[in-house]
Coordinates of C-alpha atoms in Angstrom, one line a residue:
X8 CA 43.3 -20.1 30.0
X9 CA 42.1 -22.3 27.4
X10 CA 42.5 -25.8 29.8
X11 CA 40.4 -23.7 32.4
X12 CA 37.6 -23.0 29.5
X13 CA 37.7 -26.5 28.5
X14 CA 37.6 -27.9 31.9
X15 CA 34.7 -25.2 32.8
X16 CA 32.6 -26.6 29.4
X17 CA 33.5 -30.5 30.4
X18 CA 31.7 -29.8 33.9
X19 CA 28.4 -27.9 32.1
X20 CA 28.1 -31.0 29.2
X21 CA 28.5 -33.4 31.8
X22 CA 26.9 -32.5 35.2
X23 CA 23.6 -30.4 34.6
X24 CA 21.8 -30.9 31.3
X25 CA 20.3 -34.1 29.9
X26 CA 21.3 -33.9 26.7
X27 CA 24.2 -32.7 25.2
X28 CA 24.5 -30.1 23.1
X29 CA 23.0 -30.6 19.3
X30 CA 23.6 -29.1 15.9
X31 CA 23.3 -25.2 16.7
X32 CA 20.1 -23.2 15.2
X33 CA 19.9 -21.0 12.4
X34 CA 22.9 -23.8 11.3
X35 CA 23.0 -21.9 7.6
X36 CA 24.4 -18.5 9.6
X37 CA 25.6 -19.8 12.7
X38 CA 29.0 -18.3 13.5
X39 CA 29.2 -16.7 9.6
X40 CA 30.5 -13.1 10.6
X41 CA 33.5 -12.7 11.7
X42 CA 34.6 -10.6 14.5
X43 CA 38.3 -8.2 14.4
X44 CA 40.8 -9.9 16.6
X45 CA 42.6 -6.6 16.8
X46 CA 41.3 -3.4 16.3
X47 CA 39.8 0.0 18.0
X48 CA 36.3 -0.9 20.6
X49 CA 34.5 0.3 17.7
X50 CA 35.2 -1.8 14.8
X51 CA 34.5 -4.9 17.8
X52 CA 30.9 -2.9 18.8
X53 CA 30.0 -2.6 15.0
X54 CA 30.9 -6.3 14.0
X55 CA 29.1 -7.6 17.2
X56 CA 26.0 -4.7 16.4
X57 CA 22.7 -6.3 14.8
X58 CA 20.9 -8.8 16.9
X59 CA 19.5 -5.9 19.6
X60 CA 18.2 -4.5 16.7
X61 CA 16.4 -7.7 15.4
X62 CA 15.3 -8.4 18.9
X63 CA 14.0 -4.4 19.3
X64 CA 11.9 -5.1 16.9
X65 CA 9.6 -7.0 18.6
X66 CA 9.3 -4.0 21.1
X67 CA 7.7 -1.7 18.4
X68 CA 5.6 -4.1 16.6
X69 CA 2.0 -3.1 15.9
X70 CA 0.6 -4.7 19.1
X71 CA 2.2 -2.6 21.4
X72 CA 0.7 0.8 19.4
X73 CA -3.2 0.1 20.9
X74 CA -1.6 0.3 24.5
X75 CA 0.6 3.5 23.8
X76 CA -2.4 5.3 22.5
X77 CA -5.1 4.4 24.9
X78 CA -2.5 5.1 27.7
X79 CA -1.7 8.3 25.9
X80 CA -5.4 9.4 24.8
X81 CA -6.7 8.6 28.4
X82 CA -3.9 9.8 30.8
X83 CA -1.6 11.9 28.7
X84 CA 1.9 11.6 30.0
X85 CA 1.6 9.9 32.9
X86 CA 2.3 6.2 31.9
X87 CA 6.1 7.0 30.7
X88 CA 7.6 5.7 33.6
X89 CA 5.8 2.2 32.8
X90 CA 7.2 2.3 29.5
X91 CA 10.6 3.1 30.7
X92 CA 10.5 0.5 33.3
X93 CA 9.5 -2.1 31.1
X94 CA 12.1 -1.4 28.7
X95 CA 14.6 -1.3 31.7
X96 CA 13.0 -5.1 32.8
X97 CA 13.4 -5.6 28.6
X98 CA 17.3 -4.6 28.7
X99 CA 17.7 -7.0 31.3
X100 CA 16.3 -10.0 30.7
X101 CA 17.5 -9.5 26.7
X102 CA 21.3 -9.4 28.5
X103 CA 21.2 -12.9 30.2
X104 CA 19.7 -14.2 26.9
X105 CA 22.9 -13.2 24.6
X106 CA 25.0 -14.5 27.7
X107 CA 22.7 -18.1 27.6
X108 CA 23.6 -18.2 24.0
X109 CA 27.3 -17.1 23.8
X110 CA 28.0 -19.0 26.9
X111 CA 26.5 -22.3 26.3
X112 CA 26.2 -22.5 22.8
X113 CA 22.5 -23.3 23.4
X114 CA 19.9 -20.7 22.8
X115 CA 16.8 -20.6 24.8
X116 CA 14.9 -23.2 23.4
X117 CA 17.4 -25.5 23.5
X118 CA 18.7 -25.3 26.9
X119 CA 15.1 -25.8 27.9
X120 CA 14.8 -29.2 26.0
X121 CA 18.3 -30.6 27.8
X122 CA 17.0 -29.4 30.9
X123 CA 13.5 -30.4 31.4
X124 CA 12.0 -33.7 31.0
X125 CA 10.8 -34.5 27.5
X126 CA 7.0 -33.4 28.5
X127 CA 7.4 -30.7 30.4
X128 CA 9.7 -29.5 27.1
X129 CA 7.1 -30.6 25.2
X130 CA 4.4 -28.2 26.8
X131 CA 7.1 -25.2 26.7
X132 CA 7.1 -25.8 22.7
X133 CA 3.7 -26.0 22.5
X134 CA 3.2 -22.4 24.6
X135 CA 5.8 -20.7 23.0
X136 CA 4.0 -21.3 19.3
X137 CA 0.6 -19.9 20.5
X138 CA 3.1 -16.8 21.1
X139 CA 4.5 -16.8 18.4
X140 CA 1.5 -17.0 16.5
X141 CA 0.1 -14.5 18.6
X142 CA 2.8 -12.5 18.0
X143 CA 2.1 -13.0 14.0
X144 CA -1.3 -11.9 14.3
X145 CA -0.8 -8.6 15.6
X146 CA 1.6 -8.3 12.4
X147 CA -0.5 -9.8 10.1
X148 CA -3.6 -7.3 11.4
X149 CA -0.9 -4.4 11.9
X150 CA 0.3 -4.4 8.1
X151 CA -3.3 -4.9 6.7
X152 CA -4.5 -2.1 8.8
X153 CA -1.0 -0.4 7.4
X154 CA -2.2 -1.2 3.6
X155 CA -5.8 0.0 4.3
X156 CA -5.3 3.8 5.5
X157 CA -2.4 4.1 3.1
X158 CA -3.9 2.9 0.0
X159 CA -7.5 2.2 0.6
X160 CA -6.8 -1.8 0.0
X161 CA -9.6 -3.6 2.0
X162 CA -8.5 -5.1 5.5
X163 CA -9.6 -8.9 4.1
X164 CA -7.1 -8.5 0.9
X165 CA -4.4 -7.0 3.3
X166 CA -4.4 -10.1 5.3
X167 CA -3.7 -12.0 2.6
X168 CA -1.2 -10.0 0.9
X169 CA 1.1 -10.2 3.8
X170 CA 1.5 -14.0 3.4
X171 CA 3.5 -13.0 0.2
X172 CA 6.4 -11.8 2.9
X173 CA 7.9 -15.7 3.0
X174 CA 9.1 -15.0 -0.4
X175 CA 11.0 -11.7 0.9
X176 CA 12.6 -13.8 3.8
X177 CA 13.6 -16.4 2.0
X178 CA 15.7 -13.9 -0.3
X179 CA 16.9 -11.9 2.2
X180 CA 17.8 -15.7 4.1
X181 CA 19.7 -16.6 1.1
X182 CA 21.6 -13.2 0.5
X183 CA 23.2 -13.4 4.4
X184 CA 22.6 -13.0 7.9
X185 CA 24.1 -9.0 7.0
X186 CA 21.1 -8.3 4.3
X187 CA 18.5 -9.5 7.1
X188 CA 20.1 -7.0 10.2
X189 CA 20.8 -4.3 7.5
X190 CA 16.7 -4.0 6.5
X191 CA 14.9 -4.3 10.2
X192 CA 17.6 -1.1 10.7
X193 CA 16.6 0.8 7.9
X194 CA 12.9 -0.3 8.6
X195 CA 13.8 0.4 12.7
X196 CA 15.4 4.0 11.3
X197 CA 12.0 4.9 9.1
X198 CA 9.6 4.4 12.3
X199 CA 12.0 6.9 14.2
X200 CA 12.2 9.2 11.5
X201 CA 8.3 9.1 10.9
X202 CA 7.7 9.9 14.7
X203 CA 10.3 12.3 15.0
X204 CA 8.2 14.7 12.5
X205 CA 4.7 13.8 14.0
X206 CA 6.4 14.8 16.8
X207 CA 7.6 18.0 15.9
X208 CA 4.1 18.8 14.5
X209 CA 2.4 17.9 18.1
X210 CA 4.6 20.7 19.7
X211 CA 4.3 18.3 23.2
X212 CA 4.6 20.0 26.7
X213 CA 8.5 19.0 27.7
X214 CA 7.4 19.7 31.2
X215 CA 4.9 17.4 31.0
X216 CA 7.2 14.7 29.6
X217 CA 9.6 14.8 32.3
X218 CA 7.3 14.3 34.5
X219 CA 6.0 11.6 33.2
X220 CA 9.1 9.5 33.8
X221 CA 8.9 9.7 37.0
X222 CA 6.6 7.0 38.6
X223 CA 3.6 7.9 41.1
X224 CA 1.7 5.8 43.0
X225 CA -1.7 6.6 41.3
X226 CA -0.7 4.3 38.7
X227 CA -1.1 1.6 41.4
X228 CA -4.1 3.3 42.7
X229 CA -5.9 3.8 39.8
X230 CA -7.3 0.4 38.6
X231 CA -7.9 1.6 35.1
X232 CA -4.6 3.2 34.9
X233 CA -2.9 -0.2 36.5
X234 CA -4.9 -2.1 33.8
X235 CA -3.4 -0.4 31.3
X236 CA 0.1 0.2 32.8
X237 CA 0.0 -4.0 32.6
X238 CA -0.8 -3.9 29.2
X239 CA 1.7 -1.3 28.2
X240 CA 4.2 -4.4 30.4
X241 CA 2.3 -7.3 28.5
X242 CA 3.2 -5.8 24.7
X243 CA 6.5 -4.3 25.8
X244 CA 8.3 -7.7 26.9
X245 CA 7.9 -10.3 24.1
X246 CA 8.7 -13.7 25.0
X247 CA 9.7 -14.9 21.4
X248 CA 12.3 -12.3 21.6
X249 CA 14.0 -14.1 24.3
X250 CA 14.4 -17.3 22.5
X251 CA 15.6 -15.1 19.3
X252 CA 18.6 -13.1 21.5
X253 CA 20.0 -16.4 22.6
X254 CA 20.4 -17.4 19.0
X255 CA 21.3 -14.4 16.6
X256 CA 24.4 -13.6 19.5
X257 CA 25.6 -16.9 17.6
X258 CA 25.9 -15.5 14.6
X259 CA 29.6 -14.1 15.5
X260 CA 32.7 -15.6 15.2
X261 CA 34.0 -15.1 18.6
X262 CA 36.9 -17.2 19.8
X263 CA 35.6 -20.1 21.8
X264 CA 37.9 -19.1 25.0
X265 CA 36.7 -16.9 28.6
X266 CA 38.1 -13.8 26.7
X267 CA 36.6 -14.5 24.1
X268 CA 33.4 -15.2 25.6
X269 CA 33.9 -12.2 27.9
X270 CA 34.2 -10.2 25.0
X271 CA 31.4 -11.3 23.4
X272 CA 28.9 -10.9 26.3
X273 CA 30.0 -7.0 26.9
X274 CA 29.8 -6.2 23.0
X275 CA 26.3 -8.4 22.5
X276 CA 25.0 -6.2 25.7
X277 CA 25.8 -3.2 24.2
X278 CA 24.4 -4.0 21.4
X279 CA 20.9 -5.0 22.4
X280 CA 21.0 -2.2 25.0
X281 CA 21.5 0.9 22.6
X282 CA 18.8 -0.8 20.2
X283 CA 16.3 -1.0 23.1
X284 CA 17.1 2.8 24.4
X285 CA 16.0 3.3 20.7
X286 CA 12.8 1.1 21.4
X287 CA 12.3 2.8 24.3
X288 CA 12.3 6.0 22.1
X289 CA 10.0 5.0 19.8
X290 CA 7.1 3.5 22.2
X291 CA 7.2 7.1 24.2
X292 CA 7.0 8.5 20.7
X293 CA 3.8 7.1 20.5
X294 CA 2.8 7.5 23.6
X295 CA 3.8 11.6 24.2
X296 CA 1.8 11.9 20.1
X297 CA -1.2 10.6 21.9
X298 CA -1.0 12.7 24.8
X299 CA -0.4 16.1 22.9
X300 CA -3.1 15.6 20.2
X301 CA -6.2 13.1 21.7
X302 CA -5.6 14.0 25.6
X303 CA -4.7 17.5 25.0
X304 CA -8.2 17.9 22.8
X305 CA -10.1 16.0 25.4
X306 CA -10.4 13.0 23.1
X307 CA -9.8 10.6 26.0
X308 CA -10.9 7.3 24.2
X309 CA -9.1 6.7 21.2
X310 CA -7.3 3.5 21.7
X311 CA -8.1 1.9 18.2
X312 CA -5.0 2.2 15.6
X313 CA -7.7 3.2 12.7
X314 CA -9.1 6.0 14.6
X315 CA -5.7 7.5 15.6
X316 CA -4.8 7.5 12.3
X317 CA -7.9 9.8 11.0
X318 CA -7.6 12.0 13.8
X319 CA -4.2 13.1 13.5
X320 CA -4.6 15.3 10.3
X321 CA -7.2 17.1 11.7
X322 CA -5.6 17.8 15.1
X323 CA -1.8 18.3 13.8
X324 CA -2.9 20.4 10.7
X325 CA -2.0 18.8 7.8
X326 CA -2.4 15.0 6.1
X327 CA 1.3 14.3 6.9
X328 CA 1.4 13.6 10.0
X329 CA -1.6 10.7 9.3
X330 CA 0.5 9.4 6.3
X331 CA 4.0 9.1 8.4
X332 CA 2.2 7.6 11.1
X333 CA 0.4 4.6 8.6
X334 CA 4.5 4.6 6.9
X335 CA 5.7 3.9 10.4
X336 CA 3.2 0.9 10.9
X337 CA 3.7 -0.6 7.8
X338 CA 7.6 -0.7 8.4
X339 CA 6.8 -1.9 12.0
X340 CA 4.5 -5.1 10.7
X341 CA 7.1 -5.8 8.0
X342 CA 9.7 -5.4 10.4
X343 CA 7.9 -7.8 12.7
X344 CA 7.8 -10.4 10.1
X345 CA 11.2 -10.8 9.5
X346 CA 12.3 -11.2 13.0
X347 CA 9.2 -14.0 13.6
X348 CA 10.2 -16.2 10.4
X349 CA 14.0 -16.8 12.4
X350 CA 12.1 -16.8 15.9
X351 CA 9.9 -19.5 14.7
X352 CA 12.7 -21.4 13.2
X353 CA 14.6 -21.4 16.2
X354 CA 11.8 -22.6 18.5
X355 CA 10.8 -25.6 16.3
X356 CA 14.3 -26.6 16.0
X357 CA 15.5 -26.1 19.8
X358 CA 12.8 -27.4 21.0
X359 CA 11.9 -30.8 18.8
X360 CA 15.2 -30.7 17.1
X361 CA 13.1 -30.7 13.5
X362 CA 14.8 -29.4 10.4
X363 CA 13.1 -28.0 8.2
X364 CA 13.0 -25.4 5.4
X365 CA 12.8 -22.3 6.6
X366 CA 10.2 -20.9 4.3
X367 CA 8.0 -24.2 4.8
X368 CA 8.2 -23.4 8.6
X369 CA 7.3 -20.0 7.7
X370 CA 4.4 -20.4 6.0
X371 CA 3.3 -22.5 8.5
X372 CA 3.1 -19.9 11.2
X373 CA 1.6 -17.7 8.9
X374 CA -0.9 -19.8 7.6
X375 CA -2.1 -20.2 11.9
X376 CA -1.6 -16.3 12.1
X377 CA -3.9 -15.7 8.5
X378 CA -6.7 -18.3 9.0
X379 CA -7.8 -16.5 12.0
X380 CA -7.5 -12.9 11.1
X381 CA -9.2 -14.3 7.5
X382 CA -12.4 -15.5 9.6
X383 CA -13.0 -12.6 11.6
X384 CA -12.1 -9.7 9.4
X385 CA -14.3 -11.3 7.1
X386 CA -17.2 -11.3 10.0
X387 CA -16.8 -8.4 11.5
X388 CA -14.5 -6.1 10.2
X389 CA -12.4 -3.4 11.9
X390 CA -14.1 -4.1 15.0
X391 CA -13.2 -7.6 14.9
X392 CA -9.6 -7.0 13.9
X393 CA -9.3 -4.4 17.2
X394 CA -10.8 -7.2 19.4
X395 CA -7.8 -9.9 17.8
X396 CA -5.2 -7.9 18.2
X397 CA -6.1 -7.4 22.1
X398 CA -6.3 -11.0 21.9
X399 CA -2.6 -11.6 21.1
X400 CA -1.8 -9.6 23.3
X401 CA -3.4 -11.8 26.5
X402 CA -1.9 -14.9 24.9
X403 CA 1.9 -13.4 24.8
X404 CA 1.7 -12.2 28.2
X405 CA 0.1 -15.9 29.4
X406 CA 3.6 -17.3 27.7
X407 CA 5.8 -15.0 29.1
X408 CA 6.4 -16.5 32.6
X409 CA 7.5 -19.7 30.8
X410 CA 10.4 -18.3 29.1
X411 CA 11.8 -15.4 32.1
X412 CA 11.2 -18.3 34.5
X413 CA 13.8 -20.7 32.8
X414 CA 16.2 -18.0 31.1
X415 CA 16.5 -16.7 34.9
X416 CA 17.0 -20.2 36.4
X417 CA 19.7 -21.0 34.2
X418 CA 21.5 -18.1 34.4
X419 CA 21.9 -18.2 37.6
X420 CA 23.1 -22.1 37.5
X421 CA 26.6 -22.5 38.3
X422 CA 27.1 -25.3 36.9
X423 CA 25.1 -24.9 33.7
X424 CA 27.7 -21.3 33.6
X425 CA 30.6 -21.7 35.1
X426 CA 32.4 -18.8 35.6
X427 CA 30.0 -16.8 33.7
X428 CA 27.2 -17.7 36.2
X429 CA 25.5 -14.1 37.1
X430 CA 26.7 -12.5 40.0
X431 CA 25.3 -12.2 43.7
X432 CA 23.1 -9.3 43.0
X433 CA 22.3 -10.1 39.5
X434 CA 20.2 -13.2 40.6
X435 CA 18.5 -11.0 43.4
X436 CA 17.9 -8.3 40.6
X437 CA 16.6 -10.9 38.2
X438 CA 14.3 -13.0 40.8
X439 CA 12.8 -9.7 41.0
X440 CA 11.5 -8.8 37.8
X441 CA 11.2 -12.4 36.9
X442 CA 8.7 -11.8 40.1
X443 CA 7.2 -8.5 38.9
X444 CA 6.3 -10.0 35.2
X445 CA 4.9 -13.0 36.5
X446 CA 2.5 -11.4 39.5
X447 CA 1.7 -8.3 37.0
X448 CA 0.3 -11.1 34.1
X449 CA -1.3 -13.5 36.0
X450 CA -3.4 -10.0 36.8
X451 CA -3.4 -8.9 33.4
X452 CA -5.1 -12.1 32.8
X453 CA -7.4 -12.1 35.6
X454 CA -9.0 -8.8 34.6
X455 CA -9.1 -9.6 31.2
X456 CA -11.5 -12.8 32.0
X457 CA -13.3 -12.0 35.0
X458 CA -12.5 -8.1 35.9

């Protein structure tokens, strides 16, 4: 077995990437938790559980909210099945990313700088920070908006208290890779929980709900509805998260062998798939609350975070449901933060191979996230800050091709693989929604210029 692994690993260093493998990222936790040898399937599940839930994250962040509400307020329960598909689509492509890591010993970023020639890497690295940043900004405006309905603290002050989260990372860095999977949990637990009773007060139509799992080809025939079933696409799969999979799954000490491995890759897939059912949970949560208080009133255009938020108490009946729903954002854009200070680190160093400290690299990002939001909340306000976060939206879903195009490819390599390379019907199955993301954003981005 282990001349067979070792001969397996000879033939991937040697005959299909570039460069061979460097120092791995995240180098302070790589490999730091240890794993049972022995033991019941779930002591294994729980030591290999964490990373889904850091990568979930990024499926419940404050940009996706606009797009579950306006699909919600405008055509009740209808757009479901988009959400579950896209989580379906998420589940997927977040499995081959934990087997890229686990497998290789590369995470995403990597593998794409020992594949591709040094410019072609270079103009990856350069896309996947405008996402990144992108991907900040929606946090950055999500948590101010957070501060500002809960405590009346002005949007421009907001912005600028959230750059004060580096300090929180780097403690929770320095603690262990545990403390950091351990709070986006408890922050991922608060959304639910906060959801759950707006839910309750909503009283939704379970008929309605059902049905609206089930796809129908008005959402293709509709052009507004199609708009905004992209969008709902666009927010749901986040490239960053991609490059984040492939290197939290390296956080476990699993024994370098093809058990090991093996066991690693079902465990890591369990893992991200339960947290991304969870996702899943949470983004129809926001979606059916929409549906059974703005649609169900006839309020058809509320699509702004701010104005879903002062509606609620009115509709449900009491000021609760408004507070848990501004609770459930603020934990969302703190959530968010956490998982982009290691998905920044792990782009800059796959890509470039640059070490830095990780709060200096966080501030960084922040500082290209804050500048921005700074200028035009400053400008224009609310209005402004609705108009940004649409904005990183567009620029997340112009990156995403460039990291399911590669993660796909590679996958699918035998000889980058080995044994583990996906099977017959897993390429076909991943061609396809690499296909599917790719057509449905390039249209996205069409209608969003010149539709």
């Amino acid at each position: 077995m282990l001349t067979k692994t070792n001969t397996s690993e000879a033939v991937q260093e040697s005959g299909s990437w570039r460069n061979k493998a460097s120092q791995p990222s995240l180098p302070e936790v790589h490999r730091s938790m240890k794993v049972p040898k022995k033991g019941s399937w779930i002591r294994k599940f729980l030591a290999f559980a964490g990373p889904g839930y850091l990568v979930a994250v990024g499926y419940m962040d404050p940009g996706n909210w606009a797009t579950d509400i306006a699909g919600g307020s405008l055509f009740g329960y209808s757009l479901l099945s988009v959400i579950m598909l896209s989580n379906l689509m998420a589940i997927l492509l977040q499995a081959l990313a934990g087997k890229l890591g686990i497998v290789t010993g590369r995470d995403l970023a990597q593998a794409c700088r020992d594949h591709y020639s040094k410019p072609v890497a270079m103009g990856l690295w350069v896309l996947c920070e405008l996402a990144i940043a992108a991907c900040d900004l929606a946090e950055v405006i999500g948590a101010a908006i957070a501060l500002n309905l809960l405590f009346g603290i002005p949007l421009l002050y907001g912005v600028l208290i959230t750059a004060l989260d580096v300090l929180v990372v780097l403690f929770l860095q320095n603690k262990g890779f545990r403390y950091i999977e351990s709070i986006v949990i408890a922050l991922i637990v608060t959304i639910g929980a906060c959801f759950a009773f707006d839910m309750v007060l909503s009283q939704p139509d379970m008929k309605g709900i059902l049905q609206g799992f089930v796809p129908t080809a008005e959402i293709v025939k509709n052009p507004e509805m199609l708009y905004i079933a992209i969008g709902i696409l666009g927010a749901t799969v986040m490239p960053h998260n991609l490059y984040l999979h492939s290197s939290v799954v390296q956080t476990r000490q699993y024994e370098q062998t093809t058990l090991g491995k093996r066991e690693a890759i079902k465990y890591a897939t369990a893992d991200s798939t339960v947290a991304l059912i969870f996702a899943l949970g949470i983004n129809a949560a926001i979606l059916i609350l929409a549906a059974s208080t703005f649609h169900r009133a006839g309020m058809t255009q509320v699509a702004e975070i701010q104005d879903a938020y002062h509606l609620l108490a009115p509709l449900l009946g009491t000021t609760a449901g408004s507070i848990l729903f501004g609770v459930a954002l603020l934990a969302a854009g703190m959530n968010s933060t956490l998982t982009g200070t290691l998905a920044g680190q792990i782009v800059m160093e796959g890509f470039l191979n640059l070490r830095i400290t990780p709060w200096v690299r966080r501030l960084i990002t922040r500082l290209i996230a804050i500048v921005p939001a700074v200028i035009v909340t400053a400008l224009y306000g609310e209005s402004g800050t609705a108009e940004l976060l649409i904005l990183s939206q567009v620029i997340l879903s112009l990156q995403l091709s460039f990291a399911v195009v590669p993660l796909v490819k590679f996958t699918n390599d035998k000889k980058k693989m080995g044994e583990f390379v996906n099977a017959p019907w897993m390429k076909v199955l991943s061609w396809i929604v690499a296909g599917i993301i790719v057509v449905l954003n390039a249209y996205l981005l069409y209608q969003t210029f010149f539709g």
